[in-house]
Amino acid sequence: MNITDEMLYAAAPEAAERWLDTLPKREDCGHGFSLTFEASMAPILRRRRKRRWKTLALLAAVIAALGALLASGAVAERPDNYRVYASQEDGLVSYSARPKDTDVDLPFQPLTPGWTPEGFLLDKDRSTAQGHAVFFYYSQEDPEHRSFRVDQWHGQEQNGLFSGKFILEDVEVDGEDAVLIYCPDTSLSYLLWTQGNDVFLLSAKGLEREDLFRIAENMKW
């Protein structure tokens, strides 16, 4: 399955929605602060707005770069028999995962981590009728630099991409083929694997390699 321009355009609104979902709701931000406090926070808020625009600019740059790669035919062809697959071209990592085909139409059942590093708390979870669940955890001591997110998709092939210089490694999770994608310079890492007719993506920041596999191998009903 090749990523086409139409698929890219179709995925863009969902990517924007996921990013916007991380922001607090407007009705939850109605607390009144003193004038002194607001004056002291003004410089920080200005920097925050600048970072938000930088994030949007980076997303636009990634989409444009992917479009250029697709137009030039530079995206590597995946093998026909892949279960999980990842490749890196010109600073963009693309990944694909295909769950096992089963004759039984099993209902979607989100799995949650049965183990987390010490001091980690569940921030939020979300499941949808489309067979997609998200769980986000963060460290109480250092939430900005240590956190992880688990995405689970049910009964459907998944494709995605992100930018940066990463190292790609073929590994196993519970005896199944998996791909570990990590960047030693930024402590970012991704672990992609399948289990039955589900696809899992563990996205982490500031976690050790053994922590990633312990989380992935202890997903529970």
mmCIF file of N, CA and C in Angstrom, residues 115-218:
data_model
loop_
_atom_site.group_PDB
_atom_site.id
_atom_site.type_symbol
_atom_site.label_atom_id
_atom_site.label_comp_id
_atom_site.label_asym_id
_atom_site.label_seq_id
_atom_site.Cartn_x
_atom_site.Cartn_y
_atom_site.Cartn_z
ATOM 1 N N TRP A 115 2.318 -2.434 33.338
ATOM 2 C CA TRP A 115 3.486 -1.947 34.084
ATOM 3 C C TRP A 115 3.875 -0.588 33.547
ATOM 4 N N THR A 116 4.225 0.319 34.432
ATOM 5 C CA THR A 116 4.765 1.622 34.043
ATOM 6 C C THR A 116 5.969 1.924 34.920
ATOM 7 N N PRO A 117 6.898 2.762 34.459
ATOM 8 C CA PRO A 117 8.031 3.147 35.308
ATOM 9 C C PRO A 117 7.527 3.797 36.599
ATOM 10 N N GLU A 118 8.315 3.687 37.644
ATOM 11 C CA GLU A 118 7.920 4.229 38.938
ATOM 12 C C GLU A 118 7.677 5.732 38.849
ATOM 13 N N GLY A 119 6.573 6.176 39.442
ATOM 14 C CA GLY A 119 6.266 7.595 39.467
ATOM 15 C C GLY A 119 5.510 8.104 38.261
ATOM 16 N N PHE A 120 5.075 7.207 37.357
ATOM 17 C CA PHE A 120 4.326 7.630 36.176
ATOM 18 C C PHE A 120 2.827 7.564 36.463
ATOM 19 N N LEU A 121 2.096 8.569 35.948
ATOM 20 C CA LEU A 121 0.660 8.636 36.131
ATOM 21 C C LEU A 121 -0.050 8.706 34.781
ATOM 22 N N LEU A 122 -1.277 8.179 34.746
ATOM 23 C CA LEU A 122 -2.108 8.276 33.541
ATOM 24 C C LEU A 122 -2.668 9.688 33.450
ATOM 25 N N ASP A 123 -2.387 10.359 32.328
ATOM 26 C CA ASP A 123 -2.878 11.720 32.131
ATOM 27 C C ASP A 123 -4.267 11.716 31.512
ATOM 28 N N LYS A 124 -4.465 10.949 30.445
ATOM 29 C CA LYS A 124 -5.780 10.883 29.819
ATOM 30 C C LYS A 124 -5.857 9.637 28.956
ATOM 31 N N ASP A 125 -7.042 9.205 28.676
ATOM 32 C CA ASP A 125 -7.246 8.081 27.760
ATOM 33 C C ASP A 125 -8.429 8.404 26.871
ATOM 34 N N ARG A 126 -8.433 7.799 25.709
ATOM 35 C CA ARG A 126 -9.506 8.043 24.755
ATOM 36 C C ARG A 126 -9.676 6.812 23.877
ATOM 37 N N SER A 127 -10.892 6.362 23.696
ATOM 38 C CA SER A 127 -11.181 5.290 22.758
ATOM 39 C C SER A 127 -12.314 5.750 21.850
ATOM 40 N N THR A 128 -12.306 5.286 20.644
ATOM 41 C CA THR A 128 -13.301 5.720 19.681
ATOM 42 C C THR A 128 -13.973 4.509 19.046
ATOM 43 N N ALA A 129 -15.127 4.764 18.438
ATOM 44 C CA ALA A 129 -15.860 3.700 17.759
ATOM 45 C C ALA A 129 -15.118 3.209 16.529
ATOM 46 N N GLN A 130 -14.151 3.998 16.052
ATOM 47 C CA GLN A 130 -13.388 3.605 14.867
ATOM 48 C C GLN A 130 -12.274 2.624 15.208
ATOM 49 N N GLY A 131 -12.228 2.156 16.437
ATOM 50 C CA GLY A 131 -11.222 1.177 16.811
ATOM 51 C C GLY A 131 -9.858 1.763 17.074
ATOM 52 N N HIS A 132 -9.798 2.906 17.761
ATOM 53 C CA HIS A 132 -8.528 3.547 18.084
ATOM 54 C C HIS A 132 -8.552 3.992 19.542
ATOM 55 N N ALA A 133 -7.564 3.575 20.318
ATOM 56 C CA ALA A 133 -7.459 3.977 21.717
ATOM 57 C C ALA A 133 -6.103 4.632 21.953
ATOM 58 N N VAL A 134 -6.069 5.621 22.851
ATOM 59 C CA VAL A 134 -4.850 6.350 23.185
ATOM 60 C C VAL A 134 -4.728 6.424 24.700
ATOM 61 N N PHE A 135 -3.525 6.133 25.214
ATOM 62 C CA PHE A 135 -3.245 6.286 26.630
ATOM 63 C C PHE A 135 -1.954 7.069 26.775
ATOM 64 N N PHE A 136 -1.986 8.118 27.602
ATOM 65 C CA PHE A 136 -0.825 8.987 27.773
ATOM 66 C C PHE A 136 -0.411 9.007 29.238
ATOM 67 N N TYR A 137 0.878 8.749 29.496
ATOM 68 C CA TYR A 137 1.421 8.733 30.855
ATOM 69 C C TYR A 137 2.578 9.722 30.958
ATOM 70 N N TYR A 138 2.763 10.265 32.160
ATOM 71 C CA TYR A 138 3.856 11.204 32.379
ATOM 72 C C TYR A 138 4.483 10.977 33.759
ATOM 73 N N SER A 139 5.745 11.405 33.896
ATOM 74 C CA SER A 139 6.448 11.301 35.156
ATOM 75 C C SER A 139 6.050 12.437 36.082
ATOM 76 N N GLN A 140 5.721 12.129 37.316
ATOM 77 C CA GLN A 140 5.377 13.169 38.282
ATOM 78 C C GLN A 140 6.560 14.098 38.536
ATOM 79 N N GLU A 141 7.764 13.545 38.570
ATOM 80 C CA GLU A 141 8.936 14.342 38.897
ATOM 81 C C GLU A 141 9.408 15.196 37.730
ATOM 82 N N ASP A 142 9.275 14.679 36.505
ATOM 83 C CA ASP A 142 9.791 15.399 35.334
ATOM 84 C C ASP A 142 8.860 15.197 34.149
ATOM 85 N N PRO A 143 7.637 15.749 34.198
ATOM 86 C CA PRO A 143 6.664 15.497 33.121
ATOM 87 C C PRO A 143 7.085 16.065 31.771
ATOM 88 N N GLU A 144 7.909 17.105 31.752
ATOM 89 C CA GLU A 144 8.298 17.716 30.493
ATOM 90 C C GLU A 144 9.271 16.850 29.705
ATOM 91 N N HIS A 145 10.102 16.083 30.412
ATOM 92 C CA HIS A 145 11.152 15.320 29.737
ATOM 93 C C HIS A 145 10.944 13.809 29.790
ATOM 94 N N ARG A 146 9.956 13.325 30.555
ATOM 95 C CA ARG A 146 9.735 11.879 30.658
ATOM 96 C C ARG A 146 8.243 11.593 30.545
ATOM 97 N N SER A 147 7.855 10.976 29.454
ATOM 98 C CA SER A 147 6.451 10.639 29.228
ATOM 99 C C SER A 147 6.379 9.577 28.138
ATOM 100 N N PHE A 148 5.209 8.952 28.003
ATOM 101 C CA PHE A 148 5.005 8.030 26.888
ATOM 102 C C PHE A 148 3.526 7.949 26.550
ATOM 103 N N ARG A 149 3.272 7.534 25.322
ATOM 104 C CA ARG A 149 1.912 7.415 24.797
ATOM 105 C C ARG A 149 1.792 6.079 24.068
ATOM 106 N N VAL A 150 0.656 5.399 24.265
ATOM 107 C CA VAL A 150 0.378 4.142 23.572
ATOM 108 C C VAL A 150 -0.842 4.332 22.676
ATOM 109 N N ASP A 151 -0.665 4.096 21.374
ATOM 110 C CA ASP A 151 -1.773 4.091 20.420
ATOM 111 C C ASP A 151 -2.081 2.653 20.040
ATOM 112 N N GLN A 152 -3.362 2.319 19.988
ATOM 113 C CA GLN A 152 -3.799 0.985 19.578
ATOM 114 C C GLN A 152 -4.878 1.121 18.515
ATOM 115 N N TRP A 153 -4.661 0.448 17.384
ATOM 116 C CA TRP A 153 -5.645 0.428 16.296
ATOM 117 C C TRP A 153 -6.121 -1.004 16.103
ATOM 118 N N HIS A 154 -7.402 -1.175 15.862
ATOM 119 C CA HIS A 154 -7.979 -2.506 15.775
ATOM 120 C C HIS A 154 -8.355 -2.856 14.341
ATOM 121 N N GLY A 155 -7.788 -3.976 13.843
ATOM 122 C CA GLY A 155 -8.208 -4.544 12.569
ATOM 123 C C GLY A 155 -7.952 -3.699 11.349
ATOM 124 N N GLN A 156 -6.935 -2.843 11.382
ATOM 125 C CA GLN A 156 -6.680 -2.011 10.213
ATOM 126 C C GLN A 156 -5.188 -1.716 10.087
ATOM 127 N N GLU A 157 -4.741 -1.650 8.850
ATOM 128 C CA GLU A 157 -3.351 -1.308 8.582
ATOM 129 C C GLU A 157 -3.105 0.150 8.935
ATOM 130 N N GLN A 158 -1.911 0.436 9.464
ATOM 131 C CA GLN A 158 -1.576 1.795 9.864
ATOM 132 C C GLN A 158 -0.319 2.274 9.153
ATOM 133 N N ASN A 159 -0.349 3.533 8.715
ATOM 134 C CA ASN A 159 0.813 4.158 8.092
ATOM 135 C C ASN A 159 1.014 5.529 8.729
ATOM 136 N N GLY A 160 2.254 5.930 8.891
ATOM 137 C CA GLY A 160 2.529 7.231 9.480
ATOM 138 C C GLY A 160 3.942 7.680 9.174
ATOM 139 N N LEU A 161 4.264 8.878 9.628
ATOM 140 C CA LEU A 161 5.604 9.409 9.411
ATOM 141 C C LEU A 161 5.918 10.467 10.444
ATOM 142 N N PHE A 162 7.199 10.738 10.645
ATOM 143 C CA PHE A 162 7.669 11.836 11.466
ATOM 144 C C PHE A 162 9.056 12.214 10.982
ATOM 145 N N SER A 163 9.478 13.402 11.372
ATOM 146 C CA SER A 163 10.755 13.919 10.871
ATOM 147 C C SER A 163 11.845 13.795 11.917
ATOM 148 N N GLY A 164 13.103 13.766 11.463
ATOM 149 C CA GLY A 164 14.249 13.678 12.355
ATOM 150 C C GLY A 164 15.196 12.577 11.923
ATOM 151 N N LYS A 165 16.395 12.605 12.481
ATOM 152 C CA LYS A 165 17.386 11.575 12.189
ATOM 153 C C LYS A 165 17.318 10.497 13.263
ATOM 154 N N PHE A 166 16.839 9.338 12.874
ATOM 155 C CA PHE A 166 16.617 8.242 13.818
ATOM 156 C C PHE A 166 17.425 7.017 13.407
ATOM 157 N N ILE A 167 17.538 6.108 14.343
ATOM 158 C CA ILE A 167 18.127 4.795 14.092
ATOM 159 C C ILE A 167 16.982 3.781 14.071
ATOM 160 N N LEU A 168 16.921 2.963 13.036
ATOM 161 C CA LEU A 168 15.869 1.968 12.890
ATOM 162 C C LEU A 168 16.447 0.588 13.170
ATOM 163 N N GLU A 169 15.744 -0.179 13.999
ATOM 164 C CA GLU A 169 16.247 -1.501 14.401
ATOM 165 C C GLU A 169 15.110 -2.515 14.398
ATOM 166 N N ASP A 170 15.306 -3.653 13.745
ATOM 167 C CA ASP A 170 14.332 -4.737 13.769
ATOM 168 C C ASP A 170 14.464 -5.495 15.090
ATOM 169 N N VAL A 171 13.362 -5.605 15.826
ATOM 170 C CA VAL A 171 13.370 -6.247 17.138
ATOM 171 C C VAL A 171 12.158 -7.170 17.238
ATOM 172 N N GLU A 172 11.877 -7.672 18.437
ATOM 173 C CA GLU A 172 10.708 -8.507 18.685
ATOM 174 C C GLU A 172 10.013 -8.065 19.966
ATOM 175 N N VAL A 173 8.690 -8.182 19.977
ATOM 176 C CA VAL A 173 7.872 -7.973 21.164
ATOM 177 C C VAL A 173 7.029 -9.218 21.358
ATOM 178 N N ASP A 174 7.282 -9.944 22.441
ATOM 179 C CA ASP A 174 6.577 -11.207 22.694
ATOM 180 C C ASP A 174 6.683 -12.164 21.509
ATOM 181 N N GLY A 175 7.850 -12.225 20.887
ATOM 182 C CA GLY A 175 8.081 -13.140 19.779
ATOM 183 C C GLY A 175 7.567 -12.676 18.441
ATOM 184 N N GLU A 176 6.917 -11.503 18.388
ATOM 185 C CA GLU A 176 6.386 -10.968 17.136
ATOM 186 C C GLU A 176 7.339 -9.904 16.583
ATOM 187 N N ASP A 177 7.375 -9.797 15.246
ATOM 188 C CA ASP A 177 8.220 -8.782 14.619
ATOM 189 C C ASP A 177 7.818 -7.387 15.082
ATOM 190 N N ALA A 178 8.821 -6.550 15.304
ATOM 191 C CA ALA A 178 8.596 -5.177 15.751
ATOM 192 C C ALA A 178 9.714 -4.307 15.201
ATOM 193 N N VAL A 179 9.521 -3.004 15.265
ATOM 194 C CA VAL A 179 10.537 -2.041 14.832
ATOM 195 C C VAL A 179 10.751 -1.032 15.947
ATOM 196 N N LEU A 180 12.016 -0.839 16.319
ATOM 197 C CA LEU A 180 12.389 0.180 17.298
ATOM 198 C C LEU A 180 13.020 1.341 16.547
ATOM 199 N N ILE A 181 12.494 2.532 16.771
ATOM 200 C CA ILE A 181 12.972 3.745 16.101
ATOM 201 C C ILE A 181 13.372 4.723 17.204
ATOM 202 N N TYR A 182 14.641 5.105 17.255
ATOM 203 C CA TYR A 182 15.069 5.961 18.360
ATOM 204 C C TYR A 182 16.108 6.973 17.903
ATOM 205 N N CYS A 183 16.189 8.062 18.672
ATOM 206 C CA CYS A 183 17.133 9.145 18.395
ATOM 207 C C CYS A 183 17.950 9.396 19.651
ATOM 208 N N PRO A 184 19.224 8.969 19.684
ATOM 209 C CA PRO A 184 20.049 9.135 20.893
ATOM 210 C C PRO A 184 20.216 10.597 21.294
ATOM 211 N N ASP A 185 20.149 11.508 20.347
ATOM 212 C CA ASP A 185 20.392 12.920 20.652
ATOM 213 C C ASP A 185 19.230 13.597 21.364
ATOM 214 N N THR A 186 18.010 13.084 21.203
ATOM 215 C CA THR A 186 16.838 13.756 21.770
ATOM 216 C C THR A 186 16.069 12.896 22.773
ATOM 217 N N SER A 187 16.461 11.673 22.988
ATOM 218 C CA SER A 187 15.796 10.725 23.893
ATOM 219 C C SER A 187 14.399 10.352 23.430
ATOM 220 N N LEU A 188 14.071 10.634 22.154
ATOM 221 C CA LEU A 188 12.796 10.217 21.595
ATOM 222 C C LEU A 188 12.907 8.796 21.062
ATOM 223 N N SER A 189 11.854 8.022 21.237
ATOM 224 C CA SER A 189 11.864 6.649 20.736
ATOM 225 C C SER A 189 10.449 6.199 20.424
ATOM 226 N N TYR A 190 10.375 5.261 19.466
ATOM 227 C CA TYR A 190 9.089 4.713 19.033
ATOM 228 C C TYR A 190 9.245 3.202 18.895
ATOM 229 N N LEU A 191 8.249 2.474 19.377
ATOM 230 C CA LEU A 191 8.239 1.021 19.239
ATOM 231 C C LEU A 191 6.928 0.635 18.565
ATOM 232 N N LEU A 192 7.037 -0.029 17.417
ATOM 233 C CA LEU A 192 5.873 -0.402 16.606
ATOM 234 C C LEU A 192 5.779 -1.918 16.548
ATOM 235 N N TRP A 193 4.587 -2.450 16.873
ATOM 236 C CA TRP A 193 4.419 -3.902 16.812
ATOM 237 C C TRP A 193 2.934 -4.231 16.622
ATOM 238 N N THR A 194 2.659 -5.500 16.341
ATOM 239 C CA THR A 194 1.277 -5.970 16.219
ATOM 240 C C THR A 194 1.044 -7.088 17.233
ATOM 241 N N GLN A 195 -0.215 -7.245 17.610
ATOM 242 C CA GLN A 195 -0.619 -8.329 18.501
ATOM 243 C C GLN A 195 -1.993 -8.790 18.064
ATOM 244 N N GLY A 196 -2.063 -9.990 17.482
ATOM 245 C CA GLY A 196 -3.331 -10.449 16.930
ATOM 246 C C GLY A 196 -3.764 -9.529 15.797
ATOM 247 N N ASN A 197 -4.995 -9.011 15.883
ATOM 248 C CA ASN A 197 -5.467 -8.104 14.838
ATOM 249 C C ASN A 197 -5.449 -6.646 15.314
ATOM 250 N N ASP A 198 -4.455 -6.323 16.159
ATOM 251 C CA ASP A 198 -4.268 -4.956 16.627
ATOM 252 C C ASP A 198 -2.857 -4.472 16.312
ATOM 253 N N VAL A 199 -2.748 -3.172 16.062
ATOM 254 C CA VAL A 199 -1.465 -2.517 15.837
ATOM 255 C C VAL A 199 -1.195 -1.589 17.016
ATOM 256 N N PHE A 200 0.047 -1.592 17.499
ATOM 257 C CA PHE A 200 0.421 -0.754 18.634
ATOM 258 C C PHE A 200 1.612 0.129 18.261
ATOM 259 N N LEU A 201 1.572 1.368 18.744
ATOM 260 C CA LEU A 201 2.699 2.284 18.603
ATOM 261 C C LEU A 201 2.947 2.926 19.958
ATOM 262 N N LEU A 202 4.132 2.669 20.518
ATOM 263 C CA LEU A 202 4.548 3.269 21.778
ATOM 264 C C LEU A 202 5.503 4.418 21.467
ATOM 265 N N SER A 203 5.095 5.639 21.782
ATOM 266 C CA SER A 203 5.904 6.830 21.561
ATOM 267 C C SER A 203 6.387 7.323 22.921
ATOM 268 N N ALA A 204 7.694 7.488 23.076
ATOM 269 C CA ALA A 204 8.238 7.789 24.402
ATOM 270 C C ALA A 204 9.288 8.880 24.348
ATOM 271 N N LYS A 205 9.429 9.550 25.484
ATOM 272 C CA LYS A 205 10.455 10.572 25.649
ATOM 273 C C LYS A 205 11.121 10.356 27.003
ATOM 274 N N GLY A 206 12.452 10.184 26.985
ATOM 275 C CA GLY A 206 13.201 10.057 28.226
ATOM 276 C C GLY A 206 13.121 8.693 28.883
ATOM 277 N N LEU A 207 12.706 7.642 28.149
ATOM 278 C CA LEU A 207 12.622 6.299 28.712
ATOM 279 C C LEU A 207 13.783 5.442 28.230
ATOM 280 N N GLU A 208 14.220 4.532 29.089
ATOM 281 C CA GLU A 208 15.269 3.598 28.729
ATOM 282 C C GLU A 208 14.716 2.523 27.798
ATOM 283 N N ARG A 209 15.637 1.910 27.061
ATOM 284 C CA ARG A 209 15.244 0.873 26.099
ATOM 285 C C ARG A 209 14.481 -0.264 26.780
ATOM 286 N N GLU A 210 14.989 -0.714 27.934
ATOM 287 C CA GLU A 210 14.327 -1.830 28.616
ATOM 288 C C GLU A 210 12.932 -1.438 29.105
ATOM 289 N N ASP A 211 12.719 -0.161 29.413
ATOM 290 C CA ASP A 211 11.389 0.291 29.827
ATOM 291 C C ASP A 211 10.389 0.152 28.685
ATOM 292 N N LEU A 212 10.809 0.495 27.465
ATOM 293 C CA LEU A 212 9.923 0.395 26.308
ATOM 294 C C LEU A 212 9.407 -1.030 26.139
ATOM 295 N N PHE A 213 10.332 -1.985 26.186
ATOM 296 C CA PHE A 213 9.932 -3.372 25.959
ATOM 297 C C PHE A 213 9.114 -3.917 27.128
ATOM 298 N N ARG A 214 9.413 -3.457 28.320
ATOM 299 C CA ARG A 214 8.635 -3.941 29.475
ATOM 300 C C ARG A 214 7.203 -3.426 29.389
ATOM 301 N N ILE A 215 7.019 -2.180 28.948
ATOM 302 C CA ILE A 215 5.660 -1.649 28.762
ATOM 303 C C ILE A 215 4.938 -2.431 27.663
ATOM 304 N N ALA A 216 5.620 -2.631 26.520
ATOM 305 C CA ALA A 216 4.987 -3.288 25.370
ATOM 306 C C ALA A 216 4.613 -4.736 25.674
ATOM 307 N N GLU A 217 5.435 -5.417 26.463
ATOM 308 C CA GLU A 217 5.195 -6.827 26.733
ATOM 309 C C GLU A 217 4.277 -7.059 27.926
ATOM 310 N N ASN A 218 3.733 -5.975 28.484
ATOM 311 C CA ASN A 218 2.817 -6.101 29.628
ATOM 312 C C ASN A 218 1.509 -5.338 29.387
#
